mmCIF file of C-alpha atoms in Angstrom:
data_model
loop_
_atom_site.group_PDB
_atom_site.id
_atom_site.type_symbol
_atom_site.label_atom_id
_atom_site.label_comp_id
_atom_site.label_asym_id
_atom_site.label_seq_id
_atom_site.Cartn_x
_atom_site.Cartn_y
_atom_site.Cartn_z
ATOM 1 C CA CYS A 21 23.165 -24.730 -18.007
ATOM 2 C CA SER A 22 20.412 -27.204 -16.750
ATOM 3 C CA ALA A 23 23.065 -28.299 -14.145
ATOM 4 C CA LEU A 24 21.113 -30.026 -11.556
ATOM 5 C CA VAL A 25 22.585 -28.201 -7.860
ATOM 6 C CA HIS A 26 22.013 -27.608 -4.662
ATOM 7 C CA GLU A 27 19.321 -24.713 -3.472
ATOM 8 C CA GLU A 28 22.169 -23.179 -1.210
ATOM 9 C CA CYS A 29 23.855 -23.355 -4.824
ATOM 10 C CA SER A 30 21.456 -21.168 -6.989
ATOM 11 C CA ILE A 31 20.138 -17.663 -6.306
ATOM 12 C CA ASN A 32 16.196 -15.965 -7.408
ATOM 13 C CA ASN A 33 17.262 -14.609 -10.942
ATOM 14 C CA VAL A 34 14.576 -11.765 -11.721
ATOM 15 C CA ASN A 35 14.377 -11.217 -14.908
ATOM 16 C CA GLN A 36 12.446 -7.189 -15.548
ATOM 17 C CA ASN A 37 11.151 -8.343 -18.671
ATOM 18 C CA ASN A 38 10.055 -11.991 -16.990
ATOM 19 C CA PRO A 39 9.067 -11.005 -13.242
ATOM 20 C CA VAL A 40 8.893 -14.414 -12.054
ATOM 21 C CA PRO A 41 11.970 -16.202 -10.080
ATOM 22 C CA GLN A 42 14.186 -18.570 -11.658
ATOM 23 C CA ARG A 43 17.053 -20.605 -10.159
ATOM 24 C CA ILE A 44 20.211 -19.821 -11.485
ATOM 25 C CA CYS A 45 23.482 -21.140 -10.437
ATOM 26 C CA THR A 46 25.809 -19.637 -8.660
ATOM 27 C CA SER A 47 28.539 -20.760 -11.430
ATOM 28 C CA CYS A 48 26.383 -19.398 -14.395
ATOM 29 C CA TYR A 49 25.847 -15.940 -12.021
ATOM 30 C CA CYS A 50 28.220 -13.219 -11.688
ATOM 31 C CA LEU A 51 27.921 -11.668 -8.050
ATOM 32 C CA LEU A 52 29.419 -8.530 -9.164
ATOM 33 C CA CYS A 53 27.442 -7.380 -12.225
ATOM 34 C CA LYS A 54 23.987 -8.619 -11.325
ATOM 35 C CA CYS A 55 23.689 -10.699 -14.301
ATOM 36 C CA ARG A 56 24.098 -13.962 -15.978
ATOM 37 C CA LYS A 57 27.133 -14.551 -17.772
ATOM 38 C CA ASN A 58 28.629 -16.220 -19.879
ATOM 39 C CA LEU A 59 31.743 -18.707 -20.265
ATOM 40 C CA ASP A 60 33.707 -15.566 -21.667
ATOM 41 C CA HIS A 61 31.940 -12.640 -19.283
ATOM 42 C CA ILE A 62 34.164 -10.023 -18.276
ATOM 43 C CA CYS A 63 32.566 -7.386 -15.547
ATOM 44 C CA HIS A 64 31.984 -4.414 -16.633
ATOM 45 C CA CYS A 65 31.863 -0.914 -14.983
ATOM 46 C CA SER A 66 27.827 -0.345 -14.309
ATOM 47 C CA VAL A 67 27.787 3.558 -14.472
ATOM 48 C CA CYS A 68 30.530 3.964 -17.965
ATOM 49 C CA SER A 69 29.537 -0.096 -19.165
ATOM 50 C CA GLU A 70 33.820 -0.126 -19.507
ATOM 51 C CA PRO A 71 35.889 -3.499 -18.483
ATOM 52 C CA VAL A 72 36.942 -2.807 -15.077
ATOM 53 C CA ASP A 73 40.351 -3.407 -14.334
ATOM 54 C CA LYS A 74 42.028 -3.987 -10.836
ATOM 55 C CA THR A 75 41.339 -0.092 -9.507
ATOM 56 C CA ASN A 76 36.842 -0.826 -9.301
ATOM 57 C CA SER A 77 34.838 -1.140 -5.980
ATOM 58 C CA LEU A 78 31.084 -1.564 -5.209
ATOM 59 C CA CYS A 79 28.598 0.543 -4.596
ATOM 60 C CA TYR A 80 27.261 0.137 -1.049
ATOM 61 C CA ARG A 81 23.640 0.966 -2.337
ATOM 62 C CA CYS A 82 23.375 -1.035 -5.516
ATOM 63 C CA GLU A 83 26.167 -3.937 -5.353
ATOM 64 C CA LYS A 84 27.652 -3.723 -8.743
ATOM 65 C CA ILE A 85 31.302 -3.117 -9.735
ATOM 66 C CA ILE A 86 31.695 -0.127 -10.732
ATOM 67 C CA HIS A 87 35.443 1.737 -11.599
ATOM 68 C CA LEU A 88 36.775 4.359 -8.699
ATOM 69 C CA THR A 89 36.907 7.125 -10.876
ATOM 70 C CA CYS A 90 32.924 6.003 -11.756
ATOM 71 C CA SER A 91 32.431 6.607 -7.998
ATOM 72 C CA GLU A 92 32.281 8.778 -5.327
ATOM 73 C CA GLU A 93 32.361 8.951 -1.331
ATOM 74 C CA ILE A 94 29.435 9.331 0.704
ATOM 75 C CA VAL A 95 28.713 9.214 4.474
ATOM 76 C CA ALA A 96 25.299 6.438 3.983
ATOM 77 C CA PRO A 97 22.993 7.252 7.177
ATOM 78 C CA GLU A 98 21.747 3.840 6.906
ATOM 79 C CA LYS A 99 25.054 1.886 7.318
ATOM 80 C CA ASN A 100 25.693 4.067 10.764
ATOM 81 C CA PHE A 101 27.675 7.020 8.755
ATOM 82 C CA GLU A 102 30.150 5.427 7.906
ATOM 83 C CA ILE A 103 32.201 6.523 3.919
ATOM 84 C CA ARG A 104 31.065 4.545 1.538
ATOM 85 C CA VAL A 105 31.444 4.254 -2.578
ATOM 86 C CA ILE A 106 28.313 5.090 -4.492
ATOM 87 C CA CYS A 107 27.734 4.738 -7.979
ATOM 88 C CA SER A 108 26.246 8.117 -10.059
ATOM 89 C CA SER A 109 22.734 6.464 -11.008
ATOM 90 C CA CYS A 110 22.234 5.857 -6.890
ATOM 91 C CA LEU A 111 23.845 8.645 -5.324
ATOM 92 C CA CYS A 112 20.858 10.538 -8.254
ATOM 93 C CA ALA A 113 18.619 7.951 -6.591
ATOM 94 C CA ALA A 114 19.810 8.551 -2.753
ATOM 95 C CA LYS A 115 19.380 12.562 -3.647
ATOM 96 C CA LEU A 116 15.944 12.535 -4.898
ATOM 97 C CA ASN A 117 14.680 10.084 -1.830
ATOM 98 C CA ILE A 118 13.762 7.200 -4.368
ATOM 99 C CA SER A 119 14.821 3.558 -4.459
ATOM 100 C CA SER A 120 18.054 3.312 -6.944
ATOM 101 C CA LYS A 121 15.256 0.512 -8.885
ATOM 102 C CA ALA A 122 12.772 3.557 -9.412
ATOM 103 C CA TYR A 123 16.145 5.694 -10.671
ATOM 104 C CA LEU A 124 16.776 3.516 -13.257
ATOM 105 C CA GLU A 125 13.062 3.107 -14.205
ATOM 106 C CA ILE A 126 12.505 6.785 -15.083
ATOM 107 C CA ARG A 127 16.332 7.193 -17.442
ATOM 108 C CA SER A 128 16.020 4.253 -18.381
ATOM 109 C CA ASN A 129 12.235 5.143 -20.029
ATOM 110 C CA ASP A 130 10.716 1.499 -18.256
ATOM 111 C CA LEU A 131 7.513 1.238 -16.857
ATOM 112 C CA LEU A 132 7.014 2.882 -13.377
ATOM 113 C CA CYS A 133 6.870 0.778 -10.651
ATOM 114 C CA ASP A 134 4.091 1.862 -7.361
ATOM 115 C CA GLU A 135 7.181 3.646 -5.896
ATOM 116 C CA HIS A 136 6.176 6.487 -8.093
ATOM 117 C CA VAL A 137 2.770 6.314 -7.717
ATOM 118 C CA SER A 138 3.437 6.103 -3.719
ATOM 119 C CA ARG A 139 5.398 9.100 -4.185
ATOM 120 C CA ALA A 140 3.465 11.564 -6.253
ATOM 121 C CA SER A 141 0.040 10.856 -3.842
ATOM 122 C CA SER A 142 2.269 11.439 -0.806
ATOM 123 C CA MET A 143 3.284 15.111 -1.867
ATOM 124 C CA LEU A 144 0.091 16.057 -3.410
ATOM 125 C CA ARG A 145 -2.137 14.897 -0.152
ATOM 126 C CA SER A 146 0.430 17.302 1.577
ATOM 127 C CA GLN A 147 -0.164 20.087 -0.971
ATOM 128 C CA PHE A 148 -3.858 19.842 -0.863
ATOM 129 C CA GLN A 149 -5.050 18.137 2.292
ATOM 130 C CA GLU A 150 -7.315 20.728 3.076
ATOM 131 C CA GLU A 151 -8.677 20.949 -0.321
ATOM 132 C CA ILE A 152 -9.196 17.371 -1.772
ATOM 133 C CA GLY A 153 -9.416 13.695 -0.274
ATOM 134 C CA GLY A 154 -8.267 10.339 -1.130
ATOM 135 C CA LEU A 155 -4.477 10.397 -2.628
ATOM 136 C CA HIS A 156 -4.096 6.741 -0.878
ATOM 137 C CA ALA A 157 -1.378 4.363 -1.738
ATOM 138 C CA PRO A 158 -2.638 2.520 -4.352
ATOM 139 C CA LEU A 159 -4.141 -0.480 -3.030
ATOM 140 C CA ALA A 160 -1.555 -4.048 -4.178
ATOM 141 C CA VAL A 161 -3.703 -5.718 -6.628
ATOM 142 C CA SER A 162 -3.108 -7.992 -9.763
ATOM 143 C CA PHE A 163 -4.482 -9.464 -12.073
ATOM 144 C CA GLY A 164 -6.506 -12.755 -10.888
ATOM 145 C CA MET A 165 -6.666 -11.601 -7.987
ATOM 146 C CA ARG A 166 -9.539 -11.778 -5.672
ATOM 147 C CA MET A 167 -10.275 -8.085 -3.979
ATOM 148 C CA ASP A 168 -11.076 -9.506 -0.950
ATOM 149 C CA LYS A 169 -7.611 -10.305 0.168
ATOM 150 C CA ALA A 170 -6.900 -6.791 -0.131
ATOM 151 C CA ASN A 171 -7.159 -3.254 1.913
ATOM 152 C CA TYR A 172 -9.822 -0.774 1.513
ATOM 153 C CA TYR A 173 -9.696 2.377 0.342
ATOM 154 C CA PRO A 174 -11.600 4.789 2.880
ATOM 155 C CA HIS A 175 -14.480 5.527 2.208
ATOM 156 C CA ARG A 176 -15.080 9.498 0.402
ATOM 157 C CA GLU A 177 -16.957 12.934 1.875
ATOM 158 C CA ARG A 178 -19.622 13.198 -0.712
ATOM 159 C CA GLN A 179 -18.831 17.493 0.452
ATOM 160 C CA GLU A 180 -15.327 17.032 -1.222
ATOM 161 C CA ASP A 181 -13.497 16.738 -4.379
ATOM 162 C CA TYR A 182 -11.850 13.039 -3.897
ATOM 163 C CA VAL A 183 -8.694 11.846 -6.136
ATOM 164 C CA GLN A 184 -6.692 8.429 -6.320
ATOM 165 C CA LEU A 185 -4.870 6.989 -8.689
ATOM 166 C CA MET A 186 -5.128 3.140 -8.941
ATOM 167 C CA HIS A 187 -3.340 0.293 -10.110
ATOM 168 C CA THR A 188 -6.067 -2.148 -12.510
ATOM 169 C CA GLY A 189 -3.983 -5.839 -11.817
ATOM 170 C CA SER A 190 -2.471 -5.282 -15.199
ATOM 171 C CA SER A 191 0.264 -3.346 -15.055
ATOM 172 C CA HIS A 192 -1.646 -0.400 -15.622
ATOM 173 C CA TRP A 193 -2.472 3.250 -14.287
ATOM 174 C CA VAL A 194 -5.615 4.564 -14.410
ATOM 175 C CA THR A 195 -7.225 8.478 -12.178
ATOM 176 C CA CYS A 196 -10.357 7.973 -10.147
ATOM 177 C CA ILE A 197 -11.880 11.428 -9.603
ATOM 178 C CA PHE A 198 -15.130 11.735 -7.768
ATOM 179 C CA GLN A 199 -16.109 15.888 -7.599
ATOM 180 C CA LYS A 200 -17.997 17.509 -5.166
ATOM 181 C CA GLY A 201 -21.819 16.684 -4.739
ATOM 182 C CA SER A 202 -21.176 13.852 -7.099
ATOM 183 C CA GLY A 203 -21.162 10.498 -6.836
ATOM 184 C CA THR A 204 -20.122 9.444 -10.011
ATOM 185 C CA ALA A 205 -17.170 8.451 -10.673
ATOM 186 C CA THR A 206 -14.536 9.378 -13.269
ATOM 187 C CA ILE A 207 -11.660 7.784 -14.625
ATOM 188 C CA LEU A 208 -9.162 9.415 -16.597
ATOM 189 C CA ASP A 209 -7.644 6.470 -18.737
ATOM 190 C CA SER A 210 -4.239 6.722 -20.561
ATOM 191 C CA LEU A 211 -5.331 3.332 -22.574
ATOM 192 C CA ARG A 212 -9.412 4.341 -22.979
ATOM 193 C CA ASN A 213 -9.794 2.125 -25.720
ATOM 194 C CA ASN A 214 -9.325 -0.682 -23.610
ATOM 195 C CA HIS A 215 -11.996 -2.175 -21.359
ATOM 196 C CA LEU A 216 -12.457 -0.896 -17.786
ATOM 197 C CA PRO A 217 -10.823 -3.991 -15.446
ATOM 198 C CA GLY A 218 -13.030 -5.621 -12.589
ATOM 199 C CA HIS A 219 -10.667 -4.461 -10.209
ATOM 200 C CA VAL A 220 -10.805 -0.578 -10.969
ATOM 201 C CA LYS A 221 -14.731 -0.694 -10.941
ATOM 202 C CA ILE A 222 -14.428 -2.700 -7.334
ATOM 203 C CA GLN A 223 -11.567 -0.652 -6.318
ATOM 204 C CA ALA A 224 -14.456 3.288 -6.857
ATOM 205 C CA ALA A 225 -17.226 0.673 -5.474
ATOM 206 C CA MET A 226 -14.821 1.106 -2.445
ATOM 207 C CA ILE A 227 -14.713 4.831 -2.157
ATOM 208 C CA ALA A 228 -17.893 5.497 -3.254
ATOM 209 C CA HIS A 229 -19.498 3.186 -0.743
ATOM 210 C CA VAL A 230 -23.397 3.557 -2.771
ATOM 211 C CA GLU A 231 -26.051 1.761 -2.730
ATOM 212 C CA ASN A 232 -27.987 0.266 -6.371
ATOM 213 C CA HIS A 233 -25.597 1.362 -8.229
ATOM 214 C CA LEU A 234 -21.917 3.169 -9.184
ATOM 215 C CA THR A 235 -21.896 5.235 -12.342
ATOM 216 C CA ILE A 236 -18.282 5.624 -13.891
ATOM 217 C CA ILE A 237 -18.016 7.670 -16.810
ATOM 218 C CA ARG A 238 -14.066 8.038 -18.988
ATOM 219 C CA PRO A 239 -14.196 11.356 -20.798
ATOM 220 C CA PRO A 240 -11.472 11.312 -23.131
ATOM 221 C CA CYS A 241 -8.019 12.755 -22.151
ATOM 222 C CA LYS A 242 -4.845 12.001 -23.961
ATOM 223 C CA GLN A 243 -3.276 8.655 -24.418
ATOM 224 C CA GLN A 244 -0.144 6.985 -24.329
ATOM 225 C CA SER A 245 2.206 6.576 -27.572
ATOM 226 C CA ASN A 246 3.660 3.586 -26.101
ATOM 227 C CA ALA A 247 3.329 1.307 -23.140
ATOM 228 C CA VAL A 248 5.176 2.536 -20.309
ATOM 229 C CA ASP A 249 3.934 6.023 -19.890
ATOM 230 C CA CYS A 250 0.707 4.909 -17.937
ATOM 231 C CA ALA A 251 2.121 5.534 -14.387
ATOM 232 C CA LEU A 252 3.364 9.704 -16.178
ATOM 233 C CA PHE A 253 -0.435 10.407 -17.681
ATOM 234 C CA ALA A 254 -1.810 8.700 -14.301
ATOM 235 C CA ILE A 255 -0.016 11.236 -11.963
ATOM 236 C CA ALA A 256 0.055 14.043 -14.573
ATOM 237 C CA ASN A 257 -3.801 13.585 -14.812
ATOM 238 C CA ALA A 258 -4.941 14.095 -11.063
ATOM 239 C CA THR A 259 -1.812 16.684 -10.463
ATOM 240 C CA GLU A 260 -4.085 17.930 -13.442
ATOM 241 C CA PHE A 261 -7.187 18.233 -11.301
ATOM 242 C CA CYS A 262 -5.552 19.314 -7.429
ATOM 243 C CA PHE A 263 -4.684 22.110 -9.253
ATOM 244 C CA SER A 264 -7.420 23.772 -12.387
ATOM 245 C CA LYS A 265 -10.246 21.257 -9.345
ATOM 246 C CA LYS A 266 -11.405 20.902 -12.936
ATOM 247 C CA VAL A 267 -11.895 17.220 -15.321
ATOM 248 C CA GLN A 268 -10.397 18.590 -18.556
ATOM 249 C CA TYR A 269 -8.728 17.356 -21.609
ATOM 250 C CA ILE A 270 -5.011 18.283 -21.366
ATOM 251 C CA ASP A 271 -3.180 18.149 -24.253
ATOM 252 C CA PHE A 272 -0.282 17.001 -22.470
ATOM 253 C CA ASP A 273 3.624 17.236 -23.894
ATOM 254 C CA SER A 274 4.944 13.215 -23.507
ATOM 255 C CA GLU A 275 8.112 13.649 -24.141
ATOM 256 C CA LYS A 276 8.407 16.252 -21.198
ATOM 257 C CA LEU A 277 6.849 14.316 -18.348
ATOM 258 C CA ARG A 278 9.750 12.012 -17.177
ATOM 259 C CA GLU A 279 11.992 14.736 -17.012
ATOM 260 C CA HIS A 280 8.911 16.431 -15.109
ATOM 261 C CA TRP A 281 8.510 13.986 -12.434
ATOM 262 C CA ILE A 282 11.935 14.695 -11.188
ATOM 263 C CA ASP A 283 12.265 18.476 -11.071
ATOM 264 C CA CYS A 284 9.295 17.456 -8.656
ATOM 265 C CA LEU A 285 11.040 14.843 -7.077
ATOM 266 C CA HIS A 286 13.928 17.659 -6.407
ATOM 267 C CA ALA A 287 11.602 20.188 -5.582
ATOM 268 C CA LYS A 288 9.694 18.064 -2.891
ATOM 269 C CA LYS A 289 6.474 18.969 -4.227
ATOM 270 C CA MET A 290 4.481 19.255 -7.648
ATOM 271 C CA SER A 291 3.720 21.016 -10.447
ATOM 272 C CA PRO A 292 1.219 20.841 -13.009
ATOM 273 C CA PHE A 293 2.978 19.057 -15.496
ATOM 274 C CA PRO A 294 4.220 21.114 -19.477
ATOM 275 C CA ARG A 295 1.528 20.810 -22.203
ATOM 276 C CA LEU A 296 2.188 20.952 -26.008
ATOM 277 C CA ALA A 297 -1.650 23.519 -26.002
ATOM 278 C CA ALA A 298 -2.551 26.398 -23.284
ATOM 279 C CA ARG A 299 -6.342 25.917 -23.219
ATOM 280 C CA PRO A 300 -7.758 22.898 -22.659
ATOM 281 C CA LYS A 301 -7.965 20.440 -25.633
ATOM 282 C CA LYS A 302 -11.793 19.825 -27.436
ATOM 283 C CA THR A 303 -12.470 16.655 -28.903
ATOM 284 C CA ARG A 304 -15.784 14.753 -30.433
ATOM 285 C CA GLU A 305 -15.274 11.853 -29.026
ATOM 286 C CA GLU A 306 -17.720 11.009 -26.841
ATOM 287 C CA GLU A 307 -17.300 9.652 -23.156
ATOM 288 C CA ASP A 308 -18.010 5.809 -22.070
ATOM 289 C CA CYS A 309 -20.455 5.687 -19.135
ATOM 290 C CA GLU A 310 -20.567 2.608 -17.148
ATOM 291 C CA VAL A 311 -22.886 1.663 -14.676
ATOM 292 C CA VAL A 312 -21.926 -0.966 -12.098
ATOM 293 C CA LYS A 313 -24.955 -2.610 -9.929
ATOM 294 C CA ILE A 314 -24.492 -3.570 -6.258
ATOM 295 C CA ASN A 315 -26.510 -5.686 -4.329
ATOM 296 C CA CYS A 316 -24.698 -6.237 -1.580
ATOM 297 C CA PRO A 317 -24.753 -4.978 1.551
ATOM 298 C CA CYS A 318 -20.945 -5.054 1.834
ATOM 299 C CA ARG A 319 -21.549 -1.677 -1.207
ATOM 300 C CA LEU A 320 -19.363 -3.504 -3.488
ATOM 301 C CA PRO A 321 -20.071 -4.611 -6.525
ATOM 302 C CA ASP A 322 -21.995 -7.389 -7.815
ATOM 303 C CA ILE A 323 -18.410 -8.468 -9.573
ATOM 304 C CA PHE A 324 -16.333 -8.518 -6.501
ATOM 305 C CA ASP A 325 -17.402 -12.578 -6.046
ATOM 306 C CA ASP A 326 -20.463 -14.850 -7.025
ATOM 307 C CA LEU A 327 -23.906 -14.323 -6.048
ATOM 308 C CA VAL A 328 -26.371 -15.734 -3.498
ATOM 309 C CA GLY A 329 -29.991 -15.043 -3.807
ATOM 310 C CA CYS A 330 -32.198 -15.455 0.044
ATOM 311 C CA ASP A 331 -35.300 -17.379 -0.799
ATOM 312 C CA ASN A 332 -37.169 -15.109 1.656
ATOM 313 C CA CYS A 333 -36.757 -12.056 0.928
ATOM 314 C CA ASP A 334 -34.707 -11.678 -2.411
ATOM 315 C CA LYS A 335 -31.897 -9.660 -1.511
ATOM 316 C CA TRP A 336 -28.563 -10.526 -2.843
ATOM 317 C CA PHE A 337 -25.619 -11.195 -0.599
ATOM 318 C CA HIS A 338 -21.658 -11.841 -2.261
ATOM 319 C CA LEU A 339 -20.769 -15.725 -0.807
ATOM 320 C CA SER A 340 -17.860 -14.383 1.075
ATOM 321 C CA CYS A 341 -19.650 -12.108 2.830
ATOM 322 C CA VAL A 342 -22.103 -14.663 3.979
ATOM 323 C CA ASN A 343 -19.103 -17.439 5.106
ATOM 324 C CA LEU A 344 -20.066 -19.385 1.940
ATOM 325 C CA LYS A 345 -17.483 -20.865 -0.077
ATOM 326 C CA SER A 346 -20.119 -22.597 -2.823
ATOM 327 C CA LEU A 347 -23.508 -21.795 -3.788
ATOM 328 C CA PRO A 348 -25.901 -24.242 -1.585
ATOM 329 C CA GLU A 349 -27.626 -26.912 -3.518
ATOM 330 C CA GLY A 350 -31.339 -25.873 -1.584
ATOM 331 C CA GLU A 351 -33.013 -23.178 -0.361
ATOM 332 C CA TRP A 352 -30.489 -20.614 1.069
ATOM 333 C CA PHE A 353 -32.430 -17.530 3.780
ATOM 334 C CA CYS A 354 -29.604 -14.589 4.794
ATOM 335 C CA SER A 355 -29.882 -13.924 8.579
ATOM 336 C CA SER A 356 -32.178 -11.400 8.644
ATOM 337 C CA CYS A 357 -35.406 -13.777 7.151
ATOM 338 C CA PRO A 358 -37.140 -15.636 10.209
ATOM 339 C CA LYS A 359 -36.687 -19.286 8.350
ATOM 340 C CA ALA A 360 -32.554 -18.363 8.616
ATOM 341 C CA ASP A 361 -32.203 -21.480 10.862
ATOM 342 C CA LYS A 362 -34.118 -24.261 7.997
ATOM 343 C CA THR A 363 -31.180 -22.927 5.449
ATOM 344 C CA CYS A 364 -29.829 -26.085 3.789
#
């Protein structure tokens, strides 16, 4: 409404299509429906979407208003085992041991958040921990973020297969695979025509921990036909490799991925995702191949940060690795060189 209000008389309203918090006054926001309201606003049940009457209650998890007939009473462990009212969506989420937000993402055909990826990684790790490395909770990275502010993945053992689900930093998920005995990173990307982001290269280098260079290939794989199923394809590709120990083109049945993921949550264990063809698909498409240069002793790629070269030994270092905020104006020598005390 553009009115001037006290901060305590307004709240942060986060729209799913615009995740940037915006202040909204309490007069323009319905605390029962958890949404903006118009002058003629009528509260509706969050389950059946019908207008509410006097016989209504609040779901204790999502705190949205619901008809008593659209709710159930359960014993709530997080509320000191008291009897509480819960809506059907939150009840399903509780049975799957995921948040209500994560459950709605599945049912509304929305983009899946990192909660799903972390859960799938955890389930796969518990099933294949003796055979496959990795499968850690994904790093929280976002577009424009400096990667030296993020945590690091543990280094892989070269004698084991290694799988990691990665966020690209821009609302997209991919599967990274290192096969036993190989130093090459294989990226299975359901939007393969897009440029491979620097965040993925940096994360792959964190895991590989190699010197000089890292080879990254992106073989042909099943492509998503919309903008929201990338996490499902990443989980499906990771699951397929864990079971088969092979990198191959699997023609997944896109229409059944979400239901299968729910089945896995119900079963509390992963199983291969549905496919259209029983055998791996053959294709004439060529692999994308890229060599990522690595010069700094930290063994992260050059794109991690700006580089500075020692004027004595010709070695290169990331600025952040040698505690520099900007490139030196004169000569610069690394700490290993005898001229280190003559830095400018």
